[in-house]
Each structure stands twice: as C-alpha cells, then as structure tokens.
Coordinates of C-alpha atoms and ligand atoms in Angstrom, one line a residue:
M60 CA 31.0 11.8 9.6
T61 CA 30.8 8.2 8.8
S62 CA 28.7 6.8 6.2
T63 CA 26.8 3.3 5.8
S64 CA 28.0 1.1 2.9
T65 CA 25.0 -0.6 1.7
Q66 CA 23.4 -2.2 -1.9
A67 CA 20.2 -0.6 -3.4
Y68 CA 18.6 -0.8 -6.7
V69 CA 19.0 2.7 -8.1
L70 CA 16.7 4.1 -11.1
A71 CA 19.3 6.4 -13.1
A72 CA 16.1 8.4 -15.1
K73 CA 12.9 7.2 -16.4
D74 CA 12.4 4.0 -18.1
A75 CA 15.8 3.2 -16.9
P76 CA 15.9 -0.6 -15.5
F77 CA 16.5 -1.0 -11.9
V78 CA 20.5 -1.4 -11.2
L79 CA 22.0 -2.8 -8.1
Q80 CA 24.4 -0.2 -6.9
V81 CA 26.8 0.1 -3.8
L82 CA 25.4 3.3 -2.3
E83 CA 27.4 5.6 0.9
L84 CA 24.4 6.5 2.6
D85 CA 24.8 9.6 4.9
E86 CA 24.6 10.0 8.7
P87 CA 20.9 9.8 10.2
Q88 CA 19.6 13.8 10.4
P89 CA 17.9 14.2 13.6
N90 CA 14.1 12.5 12.4
E91 CA 15.7 9.9 10.8
V92 CA 16.8 6.1 11.5
L93 CA 19.0 4.0 9.8
V94 CA 17.2 0.6 9.2
E95 CA 18.8 -2.8 8.2
V96 CA 16.0 -3.5 5.6
V97 CA 15.1 -7.4 6.3
A98 CA 12.1 -7.7 3.5
C99 CA 10.3 -5.4 1.0
G100 CA 7.1 -6.1 -0.6
I101 CA 6.9 -4.3 -4.2
C102 CA 3.8 -2.3 -5.2
H103 CA 2.7 -0.7 -8.5
T104 CA 3.5 2.8 -6.9
D105 CA 7.3 1.9 -7.5
L106 CA 7.3 1.0 -11.0
A107 CA 4.5 4.5 -11.6
V108 CA 8.5 6.2 -10.4
Q109 CA 10.2 4.1 -13.2
N110 CA 7.6 5.1 -16.0
G111 CA 7.3 8.1 -15.2
S112 CA 3.7 8.6 -14.5
F113 CA 5.0 9.6 -10.6
P114 CA 7.1 12.5 -10.6
S115 CA 10.3 12.0 -9.1
P116 CA 14.1 13.2 -9.2
F117 CA 16.8 11.0 -10.3
P118 CA 18.9 9.3 -9.8
S119 CA 16.4 7.3 -8.1
T120 CA 15.8 4.4 -5.2
V121 CA 12.3 3.5 -4.2
G122 CA 10.5 0.6 -2.4
H123 CA 8.1 1.2 0.2
E124 CA 6.6 -1.8 1.9
G125 CA 10.1 -2.3 4.1
S126 CA 10.2 -3.6 7.3
G127 CA 14.0 -4.4 9.3
K128 CA 16.0 -3.5 12.5
V129 CA 17.0 -0.2 13.6
V130 CA 20.4 0.3 13.6
K131 CA 21.1 4.1 14.2
V132 CA 18.9 6.8 15.0
G133 CA 19.2 10.6 15.0
T134 CA 19.2 13.0 18.0
A135 CA 15.5 13.7 17.6
V136 CA 14.0 10.3 17.9
T137 CA 11.7 9.0 20.3
R138 CA 9.7 6.4 18.7
V139 CA 12.5 4.0 18.3
Q140 CA 16.1 2.5 19.3
P141 CA 18.7 0.6 18.1
G142 CA 17.8 -3.3 18.4
D143 CA 14.2 -2.7 17.8
E144 CA 12.2 -4.3 14.9
V145 CA 10.1 -2.4 12.8
L146 CA 7.6 -2.3 9.7
L147 CA 7.6 0.7 7.6
S148 CA 4.9 2.5 6.3
F149 CA 3.9 5.9 4.7
S150 CA 5.4 9.4 6.1
H151 CA 3.7 12.4 6.7
C152 CA 3.8 16.2 8.0
S153 CA 2.8 15.7 11.9
E154 CA 1.7 19.3 11.7
C155 CA -1.4 19.6 9.5
G156 CA -5.1 19.4 11.1
S157 CA -5.1 16.1 9.5
C158 CA -2.0 14.7 11.3
Q159 CA -2.8 16.5 14.4
E160 CA -6.0 14.5 14.7
D161 CA -4.4 11.1 14.1
H162 CA -5.4 10.9 10.3
P163 CA -2.0 11.0 8.9
A164 CA -3.1 9.0 5.2
A165 CA -4.8 12.5 4.8
C166 CA -1.8 14.8 5.4
D167 CA -1.7 18.5 3.4
K168 CA 1.8 17.7 2.7
F169 CA 1.2 13.7 1.7
G170 CA 2.9 14.3 -2.0
E171 CA 5.8 16.6 -0.6
C172 CA 6.7 13.8 2.3
N173 CA 6.0 10.8 0.0
F174 CA 6.5 11.4 -3.0
G175 CA 8.7 14.6 -3.0
R176 CA 12.4 13.1 -1.6
I177 CA 12.3 15.7 1.6
R178 CA 14.5 14.2 4.3
N179 CA 14.1 17.1 6.8
T180 CA 11.7 19.9 6.4
A181 CA 14.1 22.1 8.4
I182 CA 16.5 21.5 6.0
G183 CA 15.1 21.5 3.1
G184 CA 15.6 18.3 0.1
K185 CA 18.5 16.6 -0.1
A186 CA 19.8 13.4 -1.6
S187 CA 20.1 10.0 1.1
G188 CA 23.4 8.8 -0.3
K189 CA 26.1 8.7 -3.2
S190 CA 27.0 6.2 -5.8
S191 CA 30.1 5.0 -5.9
T192 CA 30.7 7.4 -8.3
G193 CA 30.0 10.6 -5.8
E194 CA 26.8 11.4 -7.7
E195 CA 24.2 11.7 -5.5
V196 CA 21.1 9.3 -5.2
Y197 CA 17.7 10.3 -4.0
G198 CA 15.9 8.2 -1.1
T199 CA 13.0 8.3 1.7
F200 CA 10.3 7.5 -1.4
F201 CA 7.2 7.2 1.3
G202 CA 9.8 8.0 3.8
Q203 CA 11.7 4.9 3.3
S204 CA 13.4 3.8 0.1
T205 CA 13.7 -0.1 0.8
F206 CA 14.8 -1.7 -2.3
A207 CA 18.1 -1.6 -0.4
K208 CA 20.0 -3.8 2.4
H209 CA 20.1 -0.3 4.5
A210 CA 17.7 2.6 4.1
L211 CA 17.7 5.7 6.1
V212 CA 14.1 6.3 7.4
V213 CA 11.8 8.8 8.4
E214 CA 10.8 8.3 12.0
N215 CA 7.3 9.1 11.7
S216 CA 7.5 5.9 8.6
V217 CA 8.5 3.8 11.5
V218 CA 6.4 1.3 13.4
K219 CA 7.6 -0.6 15.8
V220 CA 6.5 -3.9 16.3
P221 CA 6.8 -7.0 18.9
A222 CA 10.2 -8.8 18.9
G223 CA 9.4 -12.1 16.5
T224 CA 7.0 -10.3 14.5
D225 CA 7.4 -12.1 10.9
L226 CA 9.1 -9.2 9.2
V227 CA 9.2 -10.9 5.7
Q228 CA 5.3 -12.0 5.5
L229 CA 4.4 -8.5 7.3
A230 CA 6.6 -6.5 5.5
P231 CA 3.9 -5.5 2.9
L232 CA 1.4 -4.3 5.5
G233 CA 2.8 -0.4 5.4
C234 CA 1.1 0.5 1.5
G235 CA -1.7 -1.5 -0.3
L236 CA -3.0 -4.3 2.3
Q237 CA -3.4 -1.5 5.1
T238 CA -5.0 0.9 2.2
G239 CA -7.9 -2.2 1.6
A240 CA -8.3 -3.0 5.2
G241 CA -8.7 0.2 6.4
A242 CA -11.3 1.4 3.7
V243 CA -13.3 -1.4 5.5
I244 CA -12.7 -1.4 8.6
N245 CA -11.6 2.7 9.2
K246 CA -13.7 4.1 6.7
L247 CA -17.1 2.1 5.8
A248 CA -17.3 0.2 9.4
P249 CA -20.2 -1.7 7.9
S250 CA -22.3 -4.0 10.3
S251 CA -21.9 -7.6 9.7
S252 CA -25.6 -7.7 7.9
S253 CA -24.2 -5.8 5.3
S254 CA -23.1 -6.5 1.9
I255 CA -20.1 -5.2 -0.3
L256 CA -18.1 -5.5 -3.3
I257 CA -14.3 -5.6 -3.9
T258 CA -13.5 -4.6 -7.2
G259 CA -10.0 -5.5 -8.1
L260 CA -7.9 -8.6 -6.4
G261 CA -4.2 -7.1 -6.1
A262 CA -2.7 -6.4 -2.5
V263 CA -5.3 -3.9 -1.8
G264 CA -8.6 -5.8 -2.7
F265 CA -7.5 -8.9 -0.7
G266 CA -6.8 -6.6 2.2
A267 CA -10.2 -5.5 1.8
L268 CA -11.3 -8.9 1.8
F269 CA -10.0 -9.9 4.6
A270 CA -11.1 -7.1 6.7
A271 CA -14.5 -7.7 5.3
A272 CA -14.4 -11.8 5.8
H273 CA -13.0 -10.7 9.8
L274 CA -16.1 -8.3 10.1
K275 CA -18.3 -11.5 8.9
L276 CA -20.2 -9.8 6.5
E277 CA -23.0 -11.6 4.9
T278 CA -22.3 -11.0 1.4
I279 CA -18.6 -10.6 -0.2
V280 CA -18.7 -10.1 -3.6
V281 CA -15.7 -9.9 -5.3
V282 CA -15.2 -8.9 -9.2
D283 CA -12.0 -9.4 -11.0
I284 CA -11.0 -10.8 -14.3
V285 CA -8.2 -13.4 -13.4
P286 CA -9.9 -16.9 -12.8
S287 CA -7.6 -18.3 -10.3
R288 CA -7.8 -15.3 -8.5
L289 CA -11.6 -15.0 -8.3
E290 CA -11.0 -18.8 -6.8
L291 CA -8.5 -17.6 -4.3
A292 CA -10.6 -15.1 -3.3
K293 CA -13.9 -17.4 -2.5
S294 CA -11.5 -20.0 -0.6
L295 CA -10.2 -16.8 1.6
G296 CA -13.9 -15.4 2.3
A297 CA -15.3 -14.2 -0.5
T298 CA -19.5 -15.4 -0.5
H299 CA -19.6 -14.6 -4.5
A300 CA -17.2 -13.9 -7.2
F301 CA -18.0 -12.8 -10.9
N302 CA -15.6 -12.4 -13.7
G303 CA -15.4 -8.5 -14.8
M304 CA -15.2 -9.5 -18.0
D305 CA -18.8 -10.5 -18.3
K306 CA -21.0 -8.1 -19.7
D307 CA -23.8 -8.5 -17.2
V308 CA -21.6 -8.5 -14.1
V309 CA -23.4 -5.5 -12.6
E310 CA -26.6 -8.0 -12.7
Q311 CA -25.2 -10.7 -11.5
V312 CA -23.8 -8.6 -8.5
K313 CA -27.2 -7.2 -8.3
A314 CA -29.0 -10.7 -8.0
V315 CA -26.9 -11.6 -5.1
T316 CA -28.0 -8.8 -3.0
K317 CA -30.6 -9.1 -0.4
Y318 CA -33.1 -6.7 -2.1
G319 CA -31.6 -7.6 -5.7
G320 CA -31.1 -3.3 -5.8
G321 CA -27.3 -3.8 -5.2
V322 CA -24.4 -3.9 -2.5
N323 CA -24.5 -1.4 0.4
Y324 CA -20.9 -0.8 0.0
A325 CA -18.1 -1.1 -2.8
V326 CA -14.4 -0.8 -2.4
E327 CA -12.8 -0.2 -5.9
C328 CA -9.3 -0.7 -5.6
T329 CA -8.2 -1.2 -10.0
G330 CA -8.0 2.6 -10.3
N331 CA -10.0 1.8 -14.0
V332 CA -12.2 4.2 -14.6
R333 CA -14.8 2.0 -16.1
V334 CA -14.3 -0.5 -13.5
L335 CA -15.4 2.5 -11.1
K336 CA -18.6 2.9 -12.7
T337 CA -19.2 -0.8 -12.8
A338 CA -19.0 -0.7 -9.0
Y339 CA -20.9 2.4 -8.3
D340 CA -23.8 0.9 -10.8
A341 CA -23.7 -2.2 -8.5
T342 CA -24.0 -0.4 -5.5
A343 CA -27.6 -0.2 -4.2
N344 CA -28.9 3.4 -3.6
R345 CA -27.6 5.2 0.1
G346 CA -24.7 2.6 -0.5
H347 CA -21.4 4.2 -0.2
V348 CA -18.6 3.6 -2.8
V349 CA -15.3 4.6 -1.9
S350 CA -12.0 4.3 -4.2
C351 CA -8.7 3.3 -3.3
G352 CA -7.0 3.0 -6.6
T353 CA -6.6 5.7 -8.7
P354 CA -6.0 6.1 -12.6
G355 CA -3.0 9.0 -11.8
P356 CA -4.0 12.7 -12.1
G357 CA -6.3 14.2 -14.4
N358 CA -9.1 11.6 -14.6
P359 CA -13.0 12.4 -13.8
V360 CA -15.5 10.6 -11.6
P361 CA -17.9 9.1 -14.2
I362 CA -20.8 10.2 -12.0
D363 CA -24.2 11.9 -13.0
I364 CA -24.8 14.3 -10.5
F365 CA -28.8 14.7 -11.3
A366 CA -28.6 10.3 -10.8
N367 CA -26.1 10.5 -7.6
V368 CA -28.8 12.9 -5.8
I369 CA -31.9 10.7 -6.4
A370 CA -30.0 7.8 -5.2
S371 CA -28.7 9.7 -2.3
K372 CA -25.4 7.8 -3.1
T373 CA -21.9 8.8 -2.0
Y374 CA -19.0 8.6 -3.8
S375 CA -15.7 9.2 -1.9
G376 CA -11.5 8.9 -2.1
L377 CA -9.4 7.3 0.6
S378 CA -5.4 7.5 0.8
E379 CA -3.7 4.3 2.4
G380 CA -7.1 3.4 4.1
D381 CA -7.5 6.1 6.6
S382 CA -4.8 4.4 8.4
N383 CA -2.6 5.7 11.4
P384 CA 0.4 3.2 11.2
P385 CA 1.3 3.4 14.7
V386 CA -2.1 2.0 15.4
F387 CA -3.3 0.0 12.6
I388 CA -0.4 -1.7 11.7
P389 CA 0.0 -3.7 15.1
F390 CA -3.9 -4.3 14.8
L391 CA -3.4 -6.2 11.3
I392 CA -0.8 -7.7 13.3
E393 CA -2.7 -9.2 16.0
L394 CA -5.3 -10.6 12.7
F395 CA -2.6 -11.9 11.3
N396 CA -1.4 -13.9 13.9
K397 CA -5.0 -14.8 14.5
G398 CA -5.1 -16.4 11.0
K399 CA -7.5 -13.5 10.1
F400 CA -5.3 -11.8 8.0
P401 CA -3.7 -14.6 5.7
V402 CA -1.4 -12.2 3.7
D403 CA 0.7 -15.1 3.4
K404 CA -1.7 -16.4 1.0
I405 CA -1.0 -13.9 -1.4
S406 CA 2.6 -13.4 -1.2
K407 CA 5.7 -14.9 -2.8
T408 CA 9.4 -14.4 -1.8
F409 CA 12.4 -13.7 -3.9
K410 CA 16.1 -13.1 -2.9
F411 CA 17.4 -9.6 -3.6
E412 CA 19.4 -10.1 -6.0
D413 CA 16.0 -11.8 -8.2
L414 CA 14.4 -8.5 -8.4
E415 CA 13.8 -9.2 -12.1
G416 CA 12.0 -12.5 -11.1
A417 CA 9.9 -10.8 -8.7
L418 CA 8.7 -8.5 -11.5
H419 CA 8.2 -10.4 -13.8
A420 CA 6.1 -12.6 -11.6
M421 CA 4.1 -9.3 -10.8
H422 CA 4.0 -8.7 -14.5
S423 CA 2.7 -11.6 -15.4
G424 CA -0.5 -11.6 -12.7
E425 CA 1.1 -15.0 -11.1
T426 CA 2.1 -13.4 -7.8
I427 CA -0.2 -10.9 -5.9
K428 CA 2.1 -9.8 -3.7
P429 CA 6.2 -10.4 -4.3
I430 CA 8.4 -9.8 -1.6
L431 CA 12.0 -9.3 -1.8
V432 CA 14.2 -10.9 1.2
M433 CA 17.5 -8.9 1.4
Q434 CA 19.6 -11.5 3.5
Ligands
ZN45 ZN1 0.3 16.4 8.2
ZN46 ZN1 2.0 0.9 -2.2

C-alpha cells in the first residue's frame, strides 16, 4: 500500500493550538477521493472542535469548506475522476429517508457522518492518516478535513464543478453560505412582495442576504452589532440595517414593514438565544422564523406556546439550508458568475502557513470569511 505525504494542521487535544505537521495519508477506501486541496474557508465550527464545544477524537484535523482537484479515486467512486475540479460540502449516509428523498442535510446520521469521523460505514471508524511519529490522526471532519494540502474525502462530500470555476473564492460555498442562501431559497421561498429579517451578518447571514436580494424581496432588514457589516450589507442589497445593541430594535424593524406588525420571515444566524427572541418578536403573525445558528446542545427555544398559537407563527430549525449540494452548489456558482452572489465581497485570502493571521482576522471581526490558500 502506498501513502500520500502531505501537510495538515493538527489539533493534538482539546484547547491545543493548530500545529502544521507532515502526515502520511492512507490510500483512498472504495468510497473515498484523494483531493489536492486548493483552498479552504474557515468557519466557527472548526474552532468549536478546538475549544471542545463539538466533541471530537484527538489528534484531529478539521476544515470543512474545501475546494480542490481530484488526484485519485476509490474503486467504488462514480461521481468524479482524477483531474476533476471539486467543491466540498457536508457528508451524509445516502441511505436514510431524508437522503433517499434528496434532503441530505437532514440525514438521520448527520452527526456521525460529519463529526463522528466515520471513514467507511462498512469498515467502521478509522483515522485517515499518521503523523511522522506514527500516531493516528483523525480526518474526515464533514467528510473532508481540509486544513491540509491533501485530504481523503468521502465521495458524497464531493461536488464536481466546471473547469475554470474560481476554487479560491468559492471554496466556502459548501457550508455557511449555502446554509443562509438555502434557508431563504429552499425553505422559506418568499414572494418578492415579502419582508425578511436577517439577524447576524457572518457568512450565513450574508448568504441569506444575497439570496433575498436575488429574489428581489421588497423589504430586506439586517441586524448586527458591527456598524461596518451593516454598511456592507446595505451596499449589497439590504433595504434597512439596524444595530442589535439598540434597545428598541424590535420596534425599529416593525416600523419599516408594510403594516407595522413585523416581517413575514426571519432568518436567525447568530445562534444567540436572546437574538432569536428578538427575531421572533419582530416577526408578524403568520410569519416564519428559521434558526440557522445554534448555541450548542441544551438550549430550549424561548417561545411561549400560548402566544405562539394566538399569533399563528411558525418556528423551525434548519441544517445546511436544506441544501442538496450537487444541485444547490452549481446553482450558487451560476449566481456568483452573474454577479448575484458576491462572496468575494465578504472574504479575504491568507497563505496556508498563515492560519494564525486568518484566525486573528476572524476573531477581531475584521474579516467575515477568511480563506486559506494552500499553494
Ligand atoms: Zn442519511
Ligand atoms: Zn461550517
């Protein structure tokens, strides 16, 4: 058996720093693809593994907004062949009801497939590679683990894209951006006369904003606490922008809606329970509030059942924007190519060696979507 020598950022344990190491990757299993990684967006979920809010085995490699070129394929792979250009997204089991009905983001085994480090369900969990000292390192985070120059990727995380696709700027489509865009397009599907509120202007929030602007919604309200993000959102299609620190933000949102009773739809992207309550309160009767962000396990929804019945409101949770990546990602690429999904307006690229700088830019709020470029 031959192996591929590569470089990857490894977390030795919970709260350990990312350390660049040489890894020997295994040969692809039948359902795996060896990808030479071109770029990878950085998402808060990667850092949740580092700080332990997402349980993970260690030592571990993360990164789940990758793009690249296929180098080798396992014997059972049919989606791609060597030389194909790909964007990478979440993994799923392909067998449960949701997967069978083309809603893989609601897979019964979403947790195991994306955080459980399962390489091949028939073979059982196994590490993807070995460090120079021979220690096994866990990969396949979201089916990919792409804070690395090469990655062993589960076939159903792979989306073939047309040659010449911008693999750097579009690398992050596979997680946060499709989550926000999918919430609007796949789940809420509002008519253009509707009003929508988007709380939280990270990648998910901007994905939702781009989608709402593409659908030409009459009223698109954004709420965040960073003034520069509110300004940016206004330049990219938001009709109204309010600061979430304002005590009367609910009244401010209601005041700009047609009948003054609130928005028809709200997309909550922060995962903050207090912000969810704000979004709910700013939604009109018969409206629909969807949570894309989460505060982690153990937090109940702050909704009074009686008041909710009286208001005939809908509250729902949504994973990955109900995206079916092989269909939805090419659709988003087309929008990008038409200038209608300007992800490059919210991102900044960093050299692979400068993960530190990228993380700093993310923490300081200066960059919404840092992208690591591997070569
Ligand atoms: Zn499934
Ligand atoms: Zn993510």
